XYZ file of N, CA, C and O in Angstrom:
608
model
N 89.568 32.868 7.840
C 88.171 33.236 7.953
C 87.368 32.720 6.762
O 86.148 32.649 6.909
N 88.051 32.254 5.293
C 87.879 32.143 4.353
C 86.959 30.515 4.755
O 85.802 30.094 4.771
N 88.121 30.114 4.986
C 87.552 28.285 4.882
C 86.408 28.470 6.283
O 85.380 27.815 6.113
N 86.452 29.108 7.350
C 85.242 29.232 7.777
C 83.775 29.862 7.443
O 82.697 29.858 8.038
N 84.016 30.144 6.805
C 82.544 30.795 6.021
C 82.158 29.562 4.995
O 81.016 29.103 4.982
N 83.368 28.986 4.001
C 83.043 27.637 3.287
C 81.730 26.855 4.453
O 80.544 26.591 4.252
N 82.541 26.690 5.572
C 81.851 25.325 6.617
C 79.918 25.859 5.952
O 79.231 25.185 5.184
N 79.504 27.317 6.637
C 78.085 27.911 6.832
C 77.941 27.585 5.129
O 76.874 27.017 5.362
N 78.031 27.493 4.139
C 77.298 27.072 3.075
C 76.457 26.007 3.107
O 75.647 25.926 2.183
N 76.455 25.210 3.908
C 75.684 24.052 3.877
C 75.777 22.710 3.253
O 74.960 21.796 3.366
N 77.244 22.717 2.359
C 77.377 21.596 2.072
C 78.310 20.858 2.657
O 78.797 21.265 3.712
N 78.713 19.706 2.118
C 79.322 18.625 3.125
C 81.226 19.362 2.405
O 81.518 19.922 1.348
N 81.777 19.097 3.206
C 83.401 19.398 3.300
C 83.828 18.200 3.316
O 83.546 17.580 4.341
N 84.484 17.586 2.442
C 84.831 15.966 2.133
C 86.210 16.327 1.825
O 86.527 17.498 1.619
N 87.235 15.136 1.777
C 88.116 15.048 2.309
C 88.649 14.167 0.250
O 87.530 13.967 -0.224
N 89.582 13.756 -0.710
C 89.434 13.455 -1.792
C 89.264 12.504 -2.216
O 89.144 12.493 -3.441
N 89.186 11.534 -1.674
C 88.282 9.988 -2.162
C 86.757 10.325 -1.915
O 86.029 10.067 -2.873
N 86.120 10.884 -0.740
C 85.100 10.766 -0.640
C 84.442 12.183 -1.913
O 83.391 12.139 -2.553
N 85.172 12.956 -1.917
C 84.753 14.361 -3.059
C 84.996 13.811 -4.340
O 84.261 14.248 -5.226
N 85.978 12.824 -4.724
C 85.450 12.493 -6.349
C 84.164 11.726 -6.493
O 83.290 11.860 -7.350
N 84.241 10.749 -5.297
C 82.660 9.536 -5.400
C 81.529 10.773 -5.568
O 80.752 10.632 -6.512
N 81.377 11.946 -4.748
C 80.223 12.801 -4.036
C 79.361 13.116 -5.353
O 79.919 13.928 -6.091
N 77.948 12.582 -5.865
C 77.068 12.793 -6.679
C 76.887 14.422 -6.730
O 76.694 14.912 -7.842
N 76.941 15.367 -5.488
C 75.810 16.198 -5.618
C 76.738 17.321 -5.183
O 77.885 16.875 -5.137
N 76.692 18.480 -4.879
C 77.317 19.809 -4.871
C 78.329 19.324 -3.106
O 77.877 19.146 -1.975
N 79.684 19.262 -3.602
C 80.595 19.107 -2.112
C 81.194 20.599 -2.126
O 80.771 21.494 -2.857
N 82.347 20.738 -1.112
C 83.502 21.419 -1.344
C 84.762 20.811 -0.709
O 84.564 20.240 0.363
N 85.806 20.826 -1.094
C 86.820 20.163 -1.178
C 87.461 20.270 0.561
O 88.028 21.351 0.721
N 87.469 19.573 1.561
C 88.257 20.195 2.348
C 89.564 20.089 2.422
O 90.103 19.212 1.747
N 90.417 21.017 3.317
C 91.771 20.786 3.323
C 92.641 21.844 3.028
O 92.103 22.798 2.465
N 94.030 21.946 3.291
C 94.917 23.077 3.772
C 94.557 23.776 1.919
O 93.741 23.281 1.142
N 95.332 24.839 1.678
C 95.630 25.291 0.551
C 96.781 24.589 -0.613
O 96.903 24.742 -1.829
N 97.506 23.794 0.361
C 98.583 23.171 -0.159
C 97.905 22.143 -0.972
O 98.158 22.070 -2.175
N 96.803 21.099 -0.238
C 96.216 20.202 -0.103
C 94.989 20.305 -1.349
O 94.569 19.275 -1.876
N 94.549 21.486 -1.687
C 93.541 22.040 -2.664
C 94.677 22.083 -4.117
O 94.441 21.578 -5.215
N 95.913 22.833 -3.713
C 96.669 22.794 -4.920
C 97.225 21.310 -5.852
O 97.632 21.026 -6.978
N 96.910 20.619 -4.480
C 97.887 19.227 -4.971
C 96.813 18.282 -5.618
O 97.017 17.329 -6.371
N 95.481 18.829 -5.092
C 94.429 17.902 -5.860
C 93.993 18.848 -7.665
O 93.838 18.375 -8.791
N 93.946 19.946 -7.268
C 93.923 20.379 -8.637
C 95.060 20.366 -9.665
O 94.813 20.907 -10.742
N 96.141 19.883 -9.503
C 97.961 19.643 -10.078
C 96.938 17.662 -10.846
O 96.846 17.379 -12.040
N 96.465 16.877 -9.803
C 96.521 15.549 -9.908
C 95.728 15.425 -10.744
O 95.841 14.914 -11.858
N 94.293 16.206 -9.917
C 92.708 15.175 -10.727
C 92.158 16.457 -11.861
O 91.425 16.173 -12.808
N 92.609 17.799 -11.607
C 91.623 18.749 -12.591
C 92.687 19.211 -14.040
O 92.302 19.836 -15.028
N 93.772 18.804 -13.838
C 94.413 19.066 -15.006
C 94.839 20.724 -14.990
O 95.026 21.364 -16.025
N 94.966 21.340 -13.500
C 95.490 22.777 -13.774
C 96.842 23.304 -12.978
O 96.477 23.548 -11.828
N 97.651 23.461 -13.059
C 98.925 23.961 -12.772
C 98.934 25.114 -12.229
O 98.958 26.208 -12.792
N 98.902 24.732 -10.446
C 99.635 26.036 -9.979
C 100.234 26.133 -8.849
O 99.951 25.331 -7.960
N 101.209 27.155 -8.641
C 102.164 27.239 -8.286
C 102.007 27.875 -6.663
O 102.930 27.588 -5.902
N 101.069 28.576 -6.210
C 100.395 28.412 -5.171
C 98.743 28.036 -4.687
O 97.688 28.262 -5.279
N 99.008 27.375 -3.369
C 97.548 26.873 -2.849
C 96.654 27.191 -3.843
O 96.940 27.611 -4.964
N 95.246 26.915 -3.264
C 94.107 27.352 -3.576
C 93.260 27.603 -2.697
O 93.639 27.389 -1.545
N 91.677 28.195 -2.909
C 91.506 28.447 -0.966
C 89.778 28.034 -1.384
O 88.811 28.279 -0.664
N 89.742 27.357 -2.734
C 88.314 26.908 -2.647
C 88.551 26.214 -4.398
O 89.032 26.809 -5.362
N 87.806 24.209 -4.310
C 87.717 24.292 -5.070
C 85.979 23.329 -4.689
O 85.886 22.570 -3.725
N 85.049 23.543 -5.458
C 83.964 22.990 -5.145
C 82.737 22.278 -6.698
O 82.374 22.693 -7.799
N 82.520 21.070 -5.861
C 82.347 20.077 -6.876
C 80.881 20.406 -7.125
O 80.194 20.415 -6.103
N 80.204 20.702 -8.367
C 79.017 21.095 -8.692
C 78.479 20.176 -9.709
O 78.607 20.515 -10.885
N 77.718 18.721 -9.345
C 77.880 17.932 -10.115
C 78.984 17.011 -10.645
O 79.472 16.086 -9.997
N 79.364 17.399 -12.030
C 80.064 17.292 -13.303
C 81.251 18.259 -13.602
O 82.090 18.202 -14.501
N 81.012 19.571 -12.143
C 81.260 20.768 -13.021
C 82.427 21.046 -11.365
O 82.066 20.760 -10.223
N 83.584 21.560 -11.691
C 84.389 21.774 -10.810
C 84.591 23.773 -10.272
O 85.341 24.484 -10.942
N 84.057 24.173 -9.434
C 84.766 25.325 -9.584
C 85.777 25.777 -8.862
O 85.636 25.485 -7.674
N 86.978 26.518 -9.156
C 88.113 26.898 -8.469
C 88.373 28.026 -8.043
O 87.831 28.662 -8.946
N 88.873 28.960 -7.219
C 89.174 29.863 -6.676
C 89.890 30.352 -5.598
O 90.115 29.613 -4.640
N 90.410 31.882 -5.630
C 90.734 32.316 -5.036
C 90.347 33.089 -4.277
O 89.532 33.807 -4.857
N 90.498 33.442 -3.010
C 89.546 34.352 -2.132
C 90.472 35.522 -1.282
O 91.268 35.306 -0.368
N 90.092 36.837 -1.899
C 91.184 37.650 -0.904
C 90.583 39.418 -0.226
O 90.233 40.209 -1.101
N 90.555 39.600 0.331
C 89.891 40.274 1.047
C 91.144 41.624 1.232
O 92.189 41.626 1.883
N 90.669 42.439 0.579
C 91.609 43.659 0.195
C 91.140 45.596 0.660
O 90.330 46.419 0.232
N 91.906 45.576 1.434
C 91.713 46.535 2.789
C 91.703 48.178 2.387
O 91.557 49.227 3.014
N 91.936 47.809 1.022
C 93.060 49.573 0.783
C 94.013 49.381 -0.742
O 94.263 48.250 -1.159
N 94.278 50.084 -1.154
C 94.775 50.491 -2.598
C 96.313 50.314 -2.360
O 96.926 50.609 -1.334
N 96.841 49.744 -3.579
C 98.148 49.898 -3.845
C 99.394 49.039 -3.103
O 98.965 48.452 -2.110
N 100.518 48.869 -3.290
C 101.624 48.176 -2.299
C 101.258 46.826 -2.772
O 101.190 46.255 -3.861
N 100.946 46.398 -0.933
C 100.569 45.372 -0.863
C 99.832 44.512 -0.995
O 99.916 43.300 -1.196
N 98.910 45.370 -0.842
C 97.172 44.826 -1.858
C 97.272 44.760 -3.204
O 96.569 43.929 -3.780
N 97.805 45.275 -3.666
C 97.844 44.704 -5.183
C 98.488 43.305 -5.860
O 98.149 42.473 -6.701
N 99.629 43.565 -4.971
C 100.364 42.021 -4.925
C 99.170 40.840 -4.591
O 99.084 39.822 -5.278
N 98.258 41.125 -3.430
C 97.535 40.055 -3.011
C 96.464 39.679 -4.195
O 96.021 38.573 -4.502
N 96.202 40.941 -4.746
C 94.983 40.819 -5.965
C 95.488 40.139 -7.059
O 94.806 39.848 -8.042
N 97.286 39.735 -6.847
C 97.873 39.312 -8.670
C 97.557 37.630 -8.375
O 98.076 37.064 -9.337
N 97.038 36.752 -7.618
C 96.582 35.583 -7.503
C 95.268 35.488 -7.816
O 95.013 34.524 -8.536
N 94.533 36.034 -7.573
C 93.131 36.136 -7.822
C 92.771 36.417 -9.320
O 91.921 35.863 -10.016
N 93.636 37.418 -9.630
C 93.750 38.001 -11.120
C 93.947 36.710 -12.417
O 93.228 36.476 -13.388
N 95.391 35.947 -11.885
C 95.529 35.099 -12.445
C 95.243 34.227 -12.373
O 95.959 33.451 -13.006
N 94.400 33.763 -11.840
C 93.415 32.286 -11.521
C 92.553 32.730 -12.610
O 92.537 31.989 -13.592
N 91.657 34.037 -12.656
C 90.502 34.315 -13.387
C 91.070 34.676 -15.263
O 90.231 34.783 -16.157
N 92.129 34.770 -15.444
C 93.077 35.094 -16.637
C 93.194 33.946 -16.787
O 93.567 33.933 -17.960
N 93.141 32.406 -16.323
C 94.011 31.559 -17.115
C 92.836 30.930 -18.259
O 91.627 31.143 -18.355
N 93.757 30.082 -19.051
C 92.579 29.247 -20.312
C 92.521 28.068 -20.055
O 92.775 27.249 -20.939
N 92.124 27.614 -18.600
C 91.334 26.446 -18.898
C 90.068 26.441 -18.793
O 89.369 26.878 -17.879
N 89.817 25.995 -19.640
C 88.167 25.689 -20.314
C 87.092 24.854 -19.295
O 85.937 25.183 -19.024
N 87.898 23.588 -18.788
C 86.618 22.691 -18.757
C 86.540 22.828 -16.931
O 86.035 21.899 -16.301
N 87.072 24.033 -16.219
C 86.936 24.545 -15.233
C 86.122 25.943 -14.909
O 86.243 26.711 -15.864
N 85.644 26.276 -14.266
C 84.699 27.330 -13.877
C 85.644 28.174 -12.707
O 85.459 27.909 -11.519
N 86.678 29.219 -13.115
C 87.594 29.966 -11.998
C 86.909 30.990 -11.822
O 86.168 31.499 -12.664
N 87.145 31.459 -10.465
C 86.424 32.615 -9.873
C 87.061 33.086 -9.089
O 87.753 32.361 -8.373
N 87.066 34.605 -8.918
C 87.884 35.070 -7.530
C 87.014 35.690 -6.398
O 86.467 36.769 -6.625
N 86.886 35.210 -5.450
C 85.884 35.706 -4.376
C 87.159 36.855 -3.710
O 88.174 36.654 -3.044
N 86.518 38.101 -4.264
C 86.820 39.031 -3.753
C 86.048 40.242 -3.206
O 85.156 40.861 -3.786
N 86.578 40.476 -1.923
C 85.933 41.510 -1.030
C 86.770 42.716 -0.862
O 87.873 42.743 -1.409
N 86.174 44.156 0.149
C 86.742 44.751 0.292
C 86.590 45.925 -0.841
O 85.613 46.046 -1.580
N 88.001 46.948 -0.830
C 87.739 48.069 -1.730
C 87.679 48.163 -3.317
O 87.446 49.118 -4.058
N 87.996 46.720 -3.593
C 88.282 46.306 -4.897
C 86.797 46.608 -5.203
O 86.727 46.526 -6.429
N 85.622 46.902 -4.736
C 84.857 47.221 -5.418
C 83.986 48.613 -5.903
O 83.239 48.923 -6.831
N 84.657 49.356 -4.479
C 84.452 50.656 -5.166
C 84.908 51.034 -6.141
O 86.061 50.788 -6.492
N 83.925 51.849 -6.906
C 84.124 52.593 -8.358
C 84.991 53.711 -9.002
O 84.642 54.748 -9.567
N 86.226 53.195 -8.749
C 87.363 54.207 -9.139
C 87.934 54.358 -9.966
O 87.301 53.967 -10.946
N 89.197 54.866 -10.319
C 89.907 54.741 -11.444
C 91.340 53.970 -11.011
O 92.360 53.825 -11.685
N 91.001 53.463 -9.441
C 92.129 52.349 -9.185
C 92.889 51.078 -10.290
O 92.292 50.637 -11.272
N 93.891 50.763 -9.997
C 94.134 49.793 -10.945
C 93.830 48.596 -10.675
O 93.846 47.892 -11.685
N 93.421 47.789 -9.268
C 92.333 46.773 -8.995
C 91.303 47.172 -9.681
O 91.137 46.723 -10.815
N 90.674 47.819 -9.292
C 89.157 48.239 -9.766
C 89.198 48.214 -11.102
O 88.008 48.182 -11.413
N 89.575 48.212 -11.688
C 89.998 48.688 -13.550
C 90.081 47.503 -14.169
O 89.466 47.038 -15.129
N 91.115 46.989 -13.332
C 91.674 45.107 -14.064
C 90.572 44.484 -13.609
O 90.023 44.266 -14.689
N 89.939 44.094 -12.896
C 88.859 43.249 -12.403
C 87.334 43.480 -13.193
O 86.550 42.547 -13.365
N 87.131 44.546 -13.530
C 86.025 45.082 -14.725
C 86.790 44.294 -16.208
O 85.884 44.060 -17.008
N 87.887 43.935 -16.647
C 88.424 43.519 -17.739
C 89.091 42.184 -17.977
O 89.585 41.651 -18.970
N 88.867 41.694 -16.206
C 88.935 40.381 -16.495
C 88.179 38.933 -17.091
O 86.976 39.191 -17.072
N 88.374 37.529 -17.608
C 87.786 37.164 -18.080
C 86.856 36.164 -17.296
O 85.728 35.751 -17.566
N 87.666 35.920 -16.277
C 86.826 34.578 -15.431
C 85.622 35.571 -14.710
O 84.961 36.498 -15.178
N 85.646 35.034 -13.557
C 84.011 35.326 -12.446
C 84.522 35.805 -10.971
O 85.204 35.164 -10.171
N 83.970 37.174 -10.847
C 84.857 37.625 -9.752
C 83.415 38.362 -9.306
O 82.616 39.047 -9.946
N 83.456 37.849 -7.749
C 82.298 37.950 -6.916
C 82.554 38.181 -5.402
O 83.620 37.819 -4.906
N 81.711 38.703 -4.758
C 81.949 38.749 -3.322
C 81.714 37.155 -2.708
O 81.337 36.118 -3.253
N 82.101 37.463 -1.384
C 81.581 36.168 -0.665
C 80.258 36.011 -0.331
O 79.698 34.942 -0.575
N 79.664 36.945 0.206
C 78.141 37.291 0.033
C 77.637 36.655 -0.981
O 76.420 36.515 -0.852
N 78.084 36.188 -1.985
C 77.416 36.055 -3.214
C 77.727 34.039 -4.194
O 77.389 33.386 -5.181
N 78.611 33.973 -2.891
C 79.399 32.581 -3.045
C 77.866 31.229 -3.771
O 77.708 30.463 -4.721
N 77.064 31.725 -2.471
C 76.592 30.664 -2.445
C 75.101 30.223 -3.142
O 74.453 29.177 -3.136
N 74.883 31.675 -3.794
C 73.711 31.558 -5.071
C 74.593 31.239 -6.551
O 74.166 30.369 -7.309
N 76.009 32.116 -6.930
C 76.590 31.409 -7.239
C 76.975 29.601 -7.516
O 77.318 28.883 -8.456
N 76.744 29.503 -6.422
C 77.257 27.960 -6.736
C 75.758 26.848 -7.086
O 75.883 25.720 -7.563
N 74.563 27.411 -6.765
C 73.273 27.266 -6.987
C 72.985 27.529 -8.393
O 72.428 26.546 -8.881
N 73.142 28.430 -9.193
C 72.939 28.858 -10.398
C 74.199 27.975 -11.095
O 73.992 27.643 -12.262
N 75.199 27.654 -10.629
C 75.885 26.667 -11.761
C 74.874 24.953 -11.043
O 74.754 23.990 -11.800
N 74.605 24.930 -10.374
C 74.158 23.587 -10.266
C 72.692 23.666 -11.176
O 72.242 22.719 -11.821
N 72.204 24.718 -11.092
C 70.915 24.448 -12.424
C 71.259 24.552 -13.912
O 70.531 24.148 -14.819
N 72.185 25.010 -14.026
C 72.828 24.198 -15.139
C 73.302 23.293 -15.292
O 73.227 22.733 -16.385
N 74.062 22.718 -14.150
C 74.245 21.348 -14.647
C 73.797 20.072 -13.981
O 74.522 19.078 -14.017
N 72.277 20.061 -13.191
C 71.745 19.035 -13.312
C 70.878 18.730 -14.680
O 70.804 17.590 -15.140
N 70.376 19.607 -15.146
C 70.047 18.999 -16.951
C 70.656 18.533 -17.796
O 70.184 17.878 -18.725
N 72.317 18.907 -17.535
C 72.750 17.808 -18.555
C 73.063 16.537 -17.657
O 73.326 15.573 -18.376
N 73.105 16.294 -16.525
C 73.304 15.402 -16.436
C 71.803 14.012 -16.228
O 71.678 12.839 -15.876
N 71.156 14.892 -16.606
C 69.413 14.319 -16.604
C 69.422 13.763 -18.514
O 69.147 12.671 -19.010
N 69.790 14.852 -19.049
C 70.178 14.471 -20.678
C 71.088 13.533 -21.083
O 70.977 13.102 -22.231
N 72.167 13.036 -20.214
C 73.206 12.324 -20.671
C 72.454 10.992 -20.214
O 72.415 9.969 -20.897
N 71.865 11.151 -18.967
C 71.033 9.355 -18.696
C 70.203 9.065 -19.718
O 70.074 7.913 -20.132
N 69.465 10.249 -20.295
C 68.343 9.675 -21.206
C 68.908 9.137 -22.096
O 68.535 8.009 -22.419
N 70.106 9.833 -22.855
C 70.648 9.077 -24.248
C 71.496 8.088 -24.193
O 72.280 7.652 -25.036
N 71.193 7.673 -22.778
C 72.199 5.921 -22.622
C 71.225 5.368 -22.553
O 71.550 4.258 -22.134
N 70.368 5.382 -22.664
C 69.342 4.004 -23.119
C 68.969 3.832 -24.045
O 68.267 2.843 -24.253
């Protein structure tokens, strides 16, 4: 349901020759396997399962995980330890986020709810994907308006 909601954003779903050429805001299409194997090659990040969104903003790459969590504890928590650790890791010159829905956001003293207030990356609903990805593109069409000026 994930990669179908990607399609309604409005941008183009490119395939990875045509998403490195792509000037302007893409998103990556392709299985999870297929997202992992391009972020292992071209982004310099290591991991060990899929990915379920990585999307080109300019200059600026963002990565994520997306998981939609029904209920507390067990098994849902297991599903939240991918999301968790995408938004925990230290790479820098990437923008990770976990698009997460569901109960993870009611205000409890759950241990989702708890870790996700103390994590370091960007953890957002899906609802919220796609101003998100708007607000990193106004940041980074100025530098890339600044970097033309100082090549001449």
């Amino acid at each position: 349901m994930f990669r179908n909601s990607m399609l309604r954003l409005g941008y183009p779903v490119l395939l990875e020759d045509d998403f490195l050429k792509h000037k302007g805001i893409a998103v990556l299409g392709g299985s999870d396997k297929y997202l992992k194997n391009f972020a292992n090659k071209y982004l310099g990040i290591k991991v060990d399962k899929g990915l379920d969104l990585i999307v080109k903003v300019f200059d600026k790459y963002i990565v994520g995980e997306a998981k939609f969590l029904t209920d507390f504890g067990g098994h849902q928590n297991a599903q939240f330890n991918d999301p968790y650790s995408l938004l925990n890791s230290d790479h820098k010159k990437l923008i990770r986020i976990g698009v997460l829905d569901g109960v993870i956001w009611l205000p409890t003293n759950n241990s989702m709810h708890v870790r996700i207030k103390e994590q370091k990356g960007i953890a957002l609903s899906a609802l919220l994907l796609k101003d998100f990805i708007k607000e990193v593109a106004k940041k980074a069409k100025p530098l890339q308006k600044r970097k033309k000026r100082s090549a001449k």
